[in-house]
mmCIF file of C-alpha atoms and ligand atoms in Angstrom:
data_model
loop_
_atom_site.group_PDB
_atom_site.id
_atom_site.type_symbol
_atom_site.label_atom_id
_atom_site.label_comp_id
_atom_site.label_asym_id
_atom_site.label_seq_id
_atom_site.Cartn_x
_atom_site.Cartn_y
_atom_site.Cartn_z
ATOM 1 C CA MET A 1 188.184 81.658 133.040
ATOM 2 C CA VAL A 2 190.601 84.564 132.616
ATOM 3 C CA ARG A 3 190.664 85.877 129.192
ATOM 4 C CA SER A 4 192.712 88.502 127.297
ATOM 5 C CA GLU A 5 190.297 91.443 126.815
ATOM 6 C CA ASN A 6 192.796 93.567 125.537
ATOM 7 C CA MET A 7 196.563 92.975 124.854
ATOM 8 C CA THR A 8 198.104 94.582 127.362
ATOM 9 C CA THR A 9 201.706 94.620 127.500
ATOM 10 C CA ARG A 10 204.336 93.425 130.434
ATOM 11 C CA ASN A 11 207.541 92.863 132.060
ATOM 12 C CA ILE A 12 209.341 89.248 132.005
ATOM 13 C CA ARG A 13 212.836 88.210 131.948
ATOM 14 C CA ALA A 14 213.943 85.819 128.531
ATOM 15 C CA ALA A 15 217.635 85.045 128.080
ATOM 16 C CA VAL A 16 219.251 87.830 124.397
ATOM 17 C CA LEU A 17 221.175 87.259 121.715
ATOM 18 C CA ARG A 18 222.318 90.749 120.597
ATOM 19 C CA LYS A 19 225.836 88.793 118.938
ATOM 20 C CA LYS A 20 227.023 86.830 117.129
ATOM 21 C CA GLY A 21 228.184 83.826 118.863
ATOM 22 C CA GLY A 22 227.021 84.890 122.399
ATOM 23 C CA PRO A 23 226.558 85.016 125.549
ATOM 24 C CA LEU A 24 222.854 85.575 125.716
ATOM 25 C CA LYS A 25 222.581 87.555 128.797
ATOM 26 C CA ILE A 26 219.254 87.562 130.910
ATOM 27 C CA GLU A 27 217.626 90.753 130.369
ATOM 28 C CA ARG A 28 214.406 92.354 131.168
ATOM 29 C CA LEU A 29 211.688 93.197 128.162
ATOM 30 C CA SER A 30 208.003 94.552 127.781
ATOM 31 C CA MET A 31 206.213 92.055 126.114
ATOM 32 C CA GLU A 32 202.550 92.645 123.961
ATOM 33 C CA GLY A 33 199.582 90.469 124.062
ATOM 34 C CA PRO A 34 198.142 88.097 124.524
ATOM 35 C CA GLN A 35 196.279 88.162 121.042
ATOM 36 C CA ASP A 36 193.018 87.119 120.800
ATOM 37 C CA THR A 37 194.133 83.835 119.175
ATOM 38 C CA GLU A 38 196.104 83.051 121.654
ATOM 39 C CA MET A 39 197.941 82.092 125.598
ATOM 40 C CA LEU A 40 200.247 83.001 127.358
ATOM 41 C CA VAL A 41 202.371 80.370 128.738
ATOM 42 C CA ARG A 42 204.116 81.061 132.864
ATOM 43 C CA THR A 43 207.196 78.384 131.667
ATOM 44 C CA VAL A 44 208.753 76.135 133.362
ATOM 45 C CA ALA A 45 211.448 74.045 130.968
ATOM 46 C CA SER A 46 211.945 74.716 127.600
ATOM 47 C CA GLY A 47 215.517 72.432 126.109
ATOM 48 C CA VAL A 48 217.851 73.768 124.580
ATOM 49 C CA CYS A 49 217.957 72.245 120.565
ATOM 50 C CA HIS A 50 221.220 71.906 117.838
ATOM 51 C CA THR A 51 218.815 74.467 115.780
ATOM 52 C CA ASP A 52 219.134 77.291 119.211
ATOM 53 C CA ILE A 53 223.211 76.546 119.269
ATOM 54 C CA SER A 54 224.151 76.436 115.182
ATOM 55 C CA MET A 55 221.161 80.348 115.275
ATOM 56 C CA VAL A 56 223.486 81.529 118.069
ATOM 57 C CA GLN A 57 227.011 80.530 115.663
ATOM 58 C CA HIS A 58 225.824 81.104 112.463
ATOM 59 C CA TRP A 59 222.780 85.039 113.271
ATOM 60 C CA GLU A 60 224.237 88.303 112.396
ATOM 61 C CA THR A 61 225.227 90.829 115.494
ATOM 62 C CA ASP A 62 222.994 93.580 111.800
ATOM 63 C CA ASP A 63 220.188 91.530 111.609
ATOM 64 C CA GLY A 64 218.800 92.817 114.867
ATOM 65 C CA PRO A 65 218.505 91.219 118.723
ATOM 66 C CA LEU A 66 216.493 87.881 119.561
ATOM 67 C CA VAL A 67 215.362 85.563 122.146
ATOM 68 C CA LEU A 68 215.568 81.877 121.005
ATOM 69 C CA GLY A 69 214.161 78.909 122.077
ATOM 70 C CA HIS A 70 212.009 76.398 121.062
ATOM 71 C CA GLU A 71 211.074 73.321 123.435
ATOM 72 C CA GLY A 72 208.634 75.358 125.959
ATOM 73 C CA ALA A 73 206.841 74.010 128.276
ATOM 74 C CA GLY A 74 204.611 75.453 131.167
ATOM 75 C CA ILE A 75 201.544 76.682 132.820
ATOM 76 C CA VAL A 76 198.737 78.258 130.816
ATOM 77 C CA GLU A 77 197.872 81.623 132.632
ATOM 78 C CA LEU A 78 195.650 83.368 130.276
ATOM 79 C CA ILE A 79 193.632 82.761 126.640
ATOM 80 C CA GLY A 80 193.121 84.864 123.983
ATOM 81 C CA LYS A 81 189.256 85.372 123.504
ATOM 82 C CA LYS A 82 189.603 83.297 120.435
ATOM 83 C CA VAL A 83 191.250 80.586 121.931
ATOM 84 C CA LYS A 84 188.045 77.371 122.399
ATOM 85 C CA THR A 85 190.348 74.507 123.176
ATOM 86 C CA ILE A 86 193.047 74.989 126.499
ATOM 87 C CA ARG A 87 191.965 76.765 129.589
ATOM 88 C CA PRO A 88 193.485 79.046 132.016
ATOM 89 C CA GLY A 89 196.226 76.631 134.487
ATOM 90 C CA ASP A 90 196.506 73.666 131.533
ATOM 91 C CA HIS A 91 200.059 71.778 131.766
ATOM 92 C CA VAL A 92 201.357 72.280 128.201
ATOM 93 C CA VAL A 93 203.770 71.141 125.692
ATOM 94 C CA LEU A 94 204.732 73.026 122.826
ATOM 95 C CA SER A 95 206.067 72.796 119.481
ATOM 96 C CA TYR A 96 206.791 74.183 116.064
ATOM 97 C CA GLN A 97 204.250 76.523 114.646
ATOM 98 C CA SER A 98 201.882 76.385 110.505
ATOM 99 C CA CYS A 99 199.540 78.559 109.957
ATOM 100 C CA GLY A 100 196.761 76.435 109.528
ATOM 101 C CA ILE A 101 194.953 78.099 106.540
ATOM 102 C CA CYS A 102 196.769 76.975 103.912
ATOM 103 C CA ARG A 103 196.282 73.162 102.020
ATOM 104 C CA ARG A 104 198.961 71.295 103.295
ATOM 105 C CA CYS A 105 198.002 72.556 107.563
ATOM 106 C CA LYS A 106 194.229 71.730 106.350
ATOM 107 C CA ASN A 107 195.310 68.213 105.008
ATOM 108 C CA GLY A 108 196.651 67.607 108.620
ATOM 109 C CA ARG A 109 200.189 67.683 107.080
ATOM 110 C CA PRO A 110 201.808 70.734 109.074
ATOM 111 C CA THR A 111 205.497 70.932 108.927
ATOM 112 C CA LYS A 112 205.198 70.750 105.024
ATOM 113 C CA CYS A 113 202.852 73.592 105.682
ATOM 114 C CA ARG A 114 203.980 77.203 103.344
ATOM 115 C CA ARG A 115 204.733 79.286 105.752
ATOM 116 C CA PHE A 116 207.093 77.173 106.812
ATOM 117 C CA TYR A 117 210.083 78.896 107.230
ATOM 118 C CA GLU A 118 208.341 82.413 107.876
ATOM 119 C CA LEU A 119 206.768 81.602 110.957
ATOM 120 C CA ASN A 120 209.539 78.923 112.998
ATOM 121 C CA PHE A 121 212.609 81.965 111.312
ATOM 122 C CA GLY A 122 210.965 84.798 110.922
ATOM 123 C CA PHE A 123 210.636 85.715 114.259
ATOM 124 C CA HIS A 124 207.398 87.278 113.892
ATOM 125 C CA ARG A 125 203.191 86.035 114.282
ATOM 126 C CA LEU A 126 201.623 84.386 111.766
ATOM 127 C CA ASP A 127 200.041 88.488 111.290
ATOM 128 C CA GLY A 128 203.512 89.616 110.720
ATOM 129 C CA SER A 129 203.697 91.479 114.506
ATOM 130 C CA ASN A 130 205.510 90.903 117.009
ATOM 131 C CA ALA A 131 204.848 91.148 121.369
ATOM 132 C CA LEU A 132 208.676 91.684 122.183
ATOM 133 C CA LYS A 133 208.935 95.167 119.209
ATOM 134 C CA PRO A 134 208.875 97.651 122.527
ATOM 135 C CA SER A 135 212.516 96.659 123.810
ATOM 136 C CA GLY A 136 213.811 96.262 119.950
ATOM 137 C CA VAL A 137 214.197 92.702 121.249
ATOM 138 C CA ARG A 138 212.346 90.322 118.271
ATOM 139 C CA GLY A 139 210.358 87.373 118.939
ATOM 140 C CA HIS A 140 207.871 84.211 118.175
ATOM 141 C CA PHE A 141 210.503 81.689 117.217
ATOM 142 C CA PHE A 142 208.918 78.444 116.198
ATOM 143 C CA GLY A 143 205.685 80.870 117.266
ATOM 144 C CA GLN A 144 206.970 80.314 121.161
ATOM 145 C CA SER A 145 211.102 82.139 122.319
ATOM 146 C CA SER A 146 211.003 79.516 125.204
ATOM 147 C CA PHE A 147 213.642 81.112 126.823
ATOM 148 C CA SER A 148 211.702 83.965 128.488
ATOM 149 C CA SER A 149 209.531 83.136 131.974
ATOM 150 C CA HIS A 150 206.231 84.144 129.174
ATOM 151 C CA ILE A 151 206.080 82.605 126.105
ATOM 152 C CA LEU A 152 203.208 83.772 122.994
ATOM 153 C CA ALA A 153 201.982 80.491 121.061
ATOM 154 C CA THR A 154 198.717 79.441 119.566
ATOM 155 C CA GLU A 155 196.045 76.008 119.365
ATOM 156 C CA ARG A 156 198.819 75.524 116.108
ATOM 157 C CA ASN A 157 201.758 75.249 118.499
ATOM 158 C CA MET A 158 200.408 73.529 121.924
ATOM 159 C CA VAL A 159 200.188 70.279 123.615
ATOM 160 C CA LYS A 160 198.075 70.298 126.348
ATOM 161 C CA VAL A 161 199.646 67.452 128.790
ATOM 162 C CA SER A 162 198.248 65.494 131.832
ATOM 163 C CA LYS A 163 199.226 67.309 134.961
ATOM 164 C CA LYS A 164 200.793 64.625 136.419
ATOM 165 C CA LEU A 165 204.030 63.901 134.622
ATOM 166 C CA PRO A 166 206.570 67.085 135.607
ATOM 167 C CA LEU A 167 206.486 69.781 132.163
ATOM 168 C CA LYS A 168 210.706 69.182 133.124
ATOM 169 C CA ILE A 169 210.650 66.550 131.231
ATOM 170 C CA LEU A 170 208.076 66.825 128.949
ATOM 171 C CA ALA A 171 210.187 70.105 127.775
ATOM 172 C CA PRO A 172 211.965 69.034 125.054
ATOM 173 C CA LEU A 173 209.504 66.778 123.079
ATOM 174 C CA GLY A 174 208.734 69.417 121.768
ATOM 175 C CA CYS A 175 211.588 69.433 118.494
ATOM 176 C CA GLY A 176 214.793 67.412 119.727
ATOM 177 C CA ILE A 177 212.920 64.225 119.941
ATOM 178 C CA GLN A 178 209.356 64.089 118.510
ATOM 179 C CA THR A 179 211.914 64.632 115.678
ATOM 180 C CA GLY A 180 214.036 60.983 115.593
ATOM 181 C CA ALA A 181 211.420 59.041 117.002
ATOM 182 C CA GLY A 182 209.088 60.932 114.077
ATOM 183 C CA THR A 183 211.376 59.719 111.302
ATOM 184 C CA VAL A 184 211.502 56.733 112.395
ATOM 185 C CA MET A 185 207.396 55.908 112.519
ATOM 186 C CA ASN A 186 206.112 58.789 110.280
ATOM 187 C CA THR A 187 208.411 59.970 107.862
ATOM 188 C CA LEU A 188 210.262 56.432 107.194
ATOM 189 C CA GLN A 189 206.833 53.861 108.698
ATOM 190 C CA VAL A 190 210.046 51.838 109.177
ATOM 191 C CA GLN A 191 208.857 47.954 109.722
ATOM 192 C CA LYS A 192 209.712 45.235 111.933
ATOM 193 C CA GLY A 193 213.004 43.263 110.762
ATOM 194 C CA GLU A 194 214.076 46.024 108.515
ATOM 195 C CA SER A 195 217.717 47.349 108.894
ATOM 196 C CA ILE A 196 218.832 51.152 110.401
ATOM 197 C CA ALA A 197 222.281 53.031 110.877
ATOM 198 C CA ILE A 198 221.464 56.315 112.356
ATOM 199 C CA PHE A 199 224.319 58.568 111.990
ATOM 200 C CA GLY A 200 225.178 60.954 114.747
ATOM 201 C CA THR A 201 223.708 59.959 118.844
ATOM 202 C CA GLY A 202 222.601 62.546 119.747
ATOM 203 C CA ALA A 203 219.416 63.614 120.875
ATOM 204 C CA VAL A 204 217.440 63.403 117.775
ATOM 205 C CA GLY A 205 219.864 59.736 117.068
ATOM 206 C CA LEU A 206 219.241 58.085 120.408
ATOM 207 C CA ALA A 207 215.066 59.287 119.731
ATOM 208 C CA ALA A 208 215.823 57.550 116.538
ATOM 209 C CA ILE A 209 217.146 55.160 118.182
ATOM 210 C CA MET A 210 215.049 54.003 120.652
ATOM 211 C CA ALA A 211 211.901 54.315 117.909
ATOM 212 C CA ALA A 212 213.708 51.901 115.698
ATOM 213 C CA ARG A 213 212.919 49.120 118.683
ATOM 214 C CA ILE A 214 209.792 49.663 119.181
ATOM 215 C CA VAL A 215 209.052 48.984 115.605
ATOM 216 C CA ARG A 216 211.013 45.762 115.984
ATOM 217 C CA ALA A 217 213.961 46.848 114.136
ATOM 218 C CA HIS A 218 216.741 44.957 112.858
ATOM 219 C CA PRO A 219 220.007 45.737 113.241
ATOM 220 C CA ILE A 220 219.884 48.743 114.032
ATOM 221 C CA ILE A 221 223.522 49.998 114.099
ATOM 222 C CA GLY A 222 224.863 53.787 115.777
ATOM 223 C CA VAL A 223 227.305 55.153 114.930
ATOM 224 C CA ASP A 224 229.304 58.167 116.410
ATOM 225 C CA ILE A 225 232.697 59.761 117.578
ATOM 226 C CA ASN A 226 232.063 59.775 121.694
ATOM 227 C CA PRO A 227 232.305 55.982 123.112
ATOM 228 C CA SER A 228 230.147 57.127 125.630
ATOM 229 C CA ARG A 229 227.123 58.389 123.164
ATOM 230 C CA LEU A 230 228.201 54.665 121.698
ATOM 231 C CA LYS A 231 227.506 52.968 125.280
ATOM 232 C CA LEU A 232 224.084 54.744 125.435
ATOM 233 C CA ALA A 233 223.161 53.588 121.901
ATOM 234 C CA LEU A 234 223.593 50.088 122.736
ATOM 235 C CA GLU A 235 221.207 50.092 126.357
ATOM 236 C CA MET A 236 218.582 52.458 124.356
ATOM 237 C CA GLY A 237 218.473 49.951 121.292
ATOM 238 C CA ALA A 238 221.086 49.459 119.105
ATOM 239 C CA THR A 239 222.361 46.396 117.619
ATOM 240 C CA HIS A 240 225.654 47.483 116.558
ATOM 241 C CA VAL A 241 227.132 50.245 117.585
ATOM 242 C CA ILE A 242 230.320 51.550 115.188
ATOM 243 C CA ASN A 243 233.166 54.616 116.835
ATOM 244 C CA SER A 244 233.418 56.736 113.359
ATOM 245 C CA ARG A 245 237.378 57.651 114.261
ATOM 246 C CA ARG A 246 238.775 54.051 114.853
ATOM 247 C CA ALA A 247 236.590 51.812 112.212
ATOM 248 C CA ASP A 248 235.581 52.592 108.890
ATOM 249 C CA VAL A 249 232.131 53.100 108.394
ATOM 250 C CA ALA A 250 231.171 51.283 104.706
ATOM 251 C CA SER A 251 232.166 48.226 105.329
ATOM 252 C CA GLY A 252 231.432 47.501 109.229
ATOM 253 C CA ILE A 253 227.845 48.194 107.806
ATOM 254 C CA ASN A 254 227.868 46.322 105.737
ATOM 255 C CA LYS A 255 229.640 43.083 107.392
ATOM 256 C CA ILE A 256 226.468 43.184 109.658
ATOM 257 C CA SER A 257 223.628 44.083 107.323
ATOM 258 C CA ALA A 258 225.099 41.243 105.002
ATOM 259 C CA GLY A 259 225.023 43.449 102.046
ATOM 260 C CA GLY A 260 224.079 46.799 102.507
ATOM 261 C CA VAL A 261 220.596 48.252 105.443
ATOM 262 C CA ASP A 262 216.834 49.817 104.420
ATOM 263 C CA TYR A 263 217.385 53.366 106.176
ATOM 264 C CA VAL A 264 219.963 56.155 107.944
ATOM 265 C CA LEU A 265 219.620 58.734 109.225
ATOM 266 C CA GLU A 266 221.882 61.117 108.621
ATOM 267 C CA ILE A 267 221.912 63.929 111.047
ATOM 268 C CA THR A 268 225.457 64.198 111.366
ATOM 269 C CA GLY A 269 225.359 66.856 108.820
ATOM 270 C CA THR A 270 229.345 66.331 107.724
ATOM 271 C CA PRO A 271 229.834 65.759 103.867
ATOM 272 C CA ARG A 272 231.966 63.079 104.656
ATOM 273 C CA MET A 273 229.186 60.432 106.425
ATOM 274 C CA LEU A 274 226.124 62.813 103.531
ATOM 275 C CA GLN A 275 227.716 60.766 100.658
ATOM 276 C CA LEU A 276 228.825 57.702 102.975
ATOM 277 C CA ALA A 277 224.952 57.355 103.747
ATOM 278 C CA VAL A 278 223.991 57.569 100.438
ATOM 279 C CA LYS A 279 226.634 54.543 100.160
ATOM 280 C CA VAL A 280 224.900 51.794 102.476
ATOM 281 C CA LEU A 281 222.213 51.900 101.694
ATOM 282 C CA LYS A 282 220.776 49.127 99.547
ATOM 283 C CA LYS A 283 219.062 49.068 96.403
ATOM 284 C CA ARG A 284 215.526 50.675 96.715
ATOM 285 C CA GLY A 285 216.934 52.218 100.448
ATOM 286 C CA THR A 286 215.969 55.159 101.791
ATOM 287 C CA ALA A 287 218.271 57.951 103.568
ATOM 288 C CA ALA A 288 216.583 60.855 105.795
ATOM 289 C CA PHE A 289 218.306 63.955 106.194
ATOM 290 C CA PHE A 290 217.575 67.328 108.443
ATOM 291 C CA THR A 291 216.456 70.526 107.806
ATOM 292 C CA GLY A 292 220.047 72.589 106.722
ATOM 293 C CA ASP A 293 222.635 70.170 106.988
ATOM 294 C CA GLY A 294 221.140 69.783 102.899
ATOM 295 C CA VAL A 295 220.764 66.368 100.498
ATOM 296 C CA PRO A 296 223.935 64.533 98.962
ATOM 297 C CA ASP A 297 224.159 65.686 95.282
ATOM 298 C CA PHE A 298 224.534 62.496 93.516
ATOM 299 C CA VAL A 299 221.265 60.131 95.032
ATOM 300 C CA PRO A 300 221.678 56.473 92.687
ATOM 301 C CA LYS A 301 218.931 54.521 90.892
ATOM 302 C CA GLY A 302 217.175 52.956 92.803
ATOM 303 C CA LYS A 303 217.806 54.836 95.824
ATOM 304 C CA LYS A 304 216.044 57.436 97.796
ATOM 305 C CA ALA A 305 217.234 60.547 99.904
ATOM 306 C CA VAL A 306 214.189 62.579 101.671
ATOM 307 C CA ALA A 307 214.646 65.469 104.065
ATOM 308 C CA VAL A 308 212.585 65.466 106.885
ATOM 309 C CA ILE A 309 211.509 68.426 109.514
ATOM 310 C CA GLU A 310 210.112 67.615 112.552
ATOM 311 C CA GLY A 311 210.488 63.975 111.730
ATOM 312 C CA ASP A 312 206.639 64.813 109.984
ATOM 313 C CA SER A 313 204.992 64.447 113.036
ATOM 314 C CA VAL A 314 201.675 66.047 114.270
ATOM 315 C CA PRO A 315 202.653 67.372 117.214
ATOM 316 C CA GLN A 316 198.850 66.804 118.789
ATOM 317 C CA LEU A 317 198.647 63.659 117.646
ATOM 318 C CA PHE A 318 202.823 62.574 118.072
ATOM 319 C CA ILE A 319 203.750 63.902 121.303
ATOM 320 C CA PRO A 320 200.511 62.486 123.061
ATOM 321 C CA LYS A 321 202.219 58.748 121.758
ATOM 322 C CA LEU A 322 205.313 59.804 123.180
ATOM 323 C CA ILE A 323 203.913 60.399 126.650
ATOM 324 C CA LYS A 324 202.744 56.366 126.341
ATOM 325 C CA LEU A 325 205.262 55.336 125.406
ATOM 326 C CA TYR A 326 207.164 57.071 127.485
ATOM 327 C CA GLN A 327 205.084 55.859 131.164
ATOM 328 C CA SER A 328 204.935 52.534 129.708
ATOM 329 C CA GLY A 329 209.053 52.786 129.796
ATOM 330 C CA LYS A 330 209.647 51.578 126.658
ATOM 331 C CA PHE A 331 211.003 55.050 125.291
ATOM 332 C CA PRO A 332 212.854 56.181 128.931
ATOM 333 C CA PHE A 333 214.055 59.384 127.080
ATOM 334 C CA ASP A 334 214.855 61.044 130.156
ATOM 335 C CA ARG A 335 218.257 59.520 130.404
ATOM 336 C CA LEU A 336 218.914 62.320 128.090
ATOM 337 C CA LEU A 337 218.330 64.987 129.949
ATOM 338 C CA LYS A 338 220.466 66.902 131.967
ATOM 339 C CA PHE A 339 218.705 70.196 133.944
ATOM 340 C CA TYR A 340 220.072 73.769 134.699
ATOM 341 C CA ASP A 341 219.593 77.214 135.851
ATOM 342 C CA PHE A 342 218.084 79.706 133.859
ATOM 343 C CA LYS A 343 220.507 81.939 134.591
ATOM 344 C CA ASP A 344 223.530 79.183 133.602
ATOM 345 C CA ILE A 345 222.239 78.726 129.576
ATOM 346 C CA ASN A 346 225.457 79.500 129.058
ATOM 347 C CA ARG A 347 226.902 76.266 129.802
ATOM 348 C CA ALA A 348 223.841 75.053 128.918
ATOM 349 C CA MET A 349 225.119 75.739 125.132
ATOM 350 C CA LYS A 350 228.545 74.464 125.609
ATOM 351 C CA ASP A 351 228.229 71.357 127.726
ATOM 352 C CA SER A 352 225.731 70.644 124.133
ATOM 353 C CA ARG A 353 228.452 71.664 121.844
ATOM 354 C CA ASN A 354 231.147 69.934 122.879
ATOM 355 C CA GLY A 355 229.076 66.833 123.698
ATOM 356 C CA LYS A 356 229.539 66.632 127.408
ATOM 357 C CA THR A 357 225.378 67.248 127.993
ATOM 358 C CA ILE A 358 223.040 65.259 124.468
ATOM 359 C CA LYS A 359 219.600 66.987 125.821
ATOM 360 C CA PRO A 360 220.344 70.059 128.173
ATOM 361 C CA VAL A 361 216.979 71.064 130.068
ATOM 362 C CA LEU A 362 216.601 74.481 131.579
ATOM 363 C CA CYS A 363 214.625 74.794 134.077
ATOM 364 C CA ILE A 364 212.854 78.788 134.138
ATOM 365 C CA GLY A 365 210.219 79.452 136.456
ATOM 366 C CA ASN A 366 209.336 78.248 139.984
ATOM 367 C CA LYS A 367 209.623 74.627 140.853
ATOM 368 C CA LYS A 368 206.267 74.021 140.595
ATOM 369 C CA GLY A 369 205.609 71.211 137.793
HETATM 370 ZN ZN1 ZN B 1 200.033 76.437 106.336
HETATM 371 ZN ZN1 ZN B 2 215.029 71.624 117.549
#
């Protein structure tokens, strides 16, 4: 078995953000590792998530160069001395990082990890080190930095998957897709016959719509400004759609649901939709908001607002569940994907930003997997 005896340094290729707003440039960097609890993964593909795009737009140049990417998938090449459950050659999908030590992690709630923010947005390992230090660049975004030919990850943020399925299809399960489906199935635990509206029918919203169909919610109302996405929402399980540019959302939802919905997922992050999400809820209804977008200042008595991280998913449990649903034809998330060469990463981000592509996936390694 190939275990890494000592930390070594290798050359990798990674897309580096050096300037606010981009573009990302593919550069050669040195990477140290793996540490005892890490695996070195040869990247096959990585999804591009909304969070990567907003980092490019908001990161300040003075804060130093970064490698982004947090929906990686690949093949394990080397394992550290303390790795127990993963072997070289395993196919893996990567997800968010958690400490594994705090009480919330120990209780099986890693999205509530006390060190969640630091481990996913801090650009360093659990021990504070940074494998890309020799190049003066920071990595470990979500414990990954998957816009790279190689990734260092741990058993905490790694899910072993079947070698029969293409890794380039499975890659985006690690963040956006699990967030949408997990919000419906884990956070809100939507039941048969309950009503739900989804504001924003991008990758997260469409995954939520598919999950709502699986749990037999009714009605399932998709709201967006993009007619082609609304058409797709209907194909993926929405029973009704509303174009919020052309129609009044509140009265539309009221009419369809006879007085309000049990749940709203507010994914657009726009102030108008934030307020509307609470308004269209029925009494005792719950609106889910996503990290970074904030929650409304005022929530009327009897209604609830929750801030959701990663759909409260435990990746090692939830990603295999989603893969099974995909294989049975109930969760056709592959229809949301569009594949790009790694060198076209800036075009992939642009297409996602302007709504042309729902979920870009970068093909990074060789074609195997
Ligand atoms: Zn923790
Ligand atoms: Zn993400």
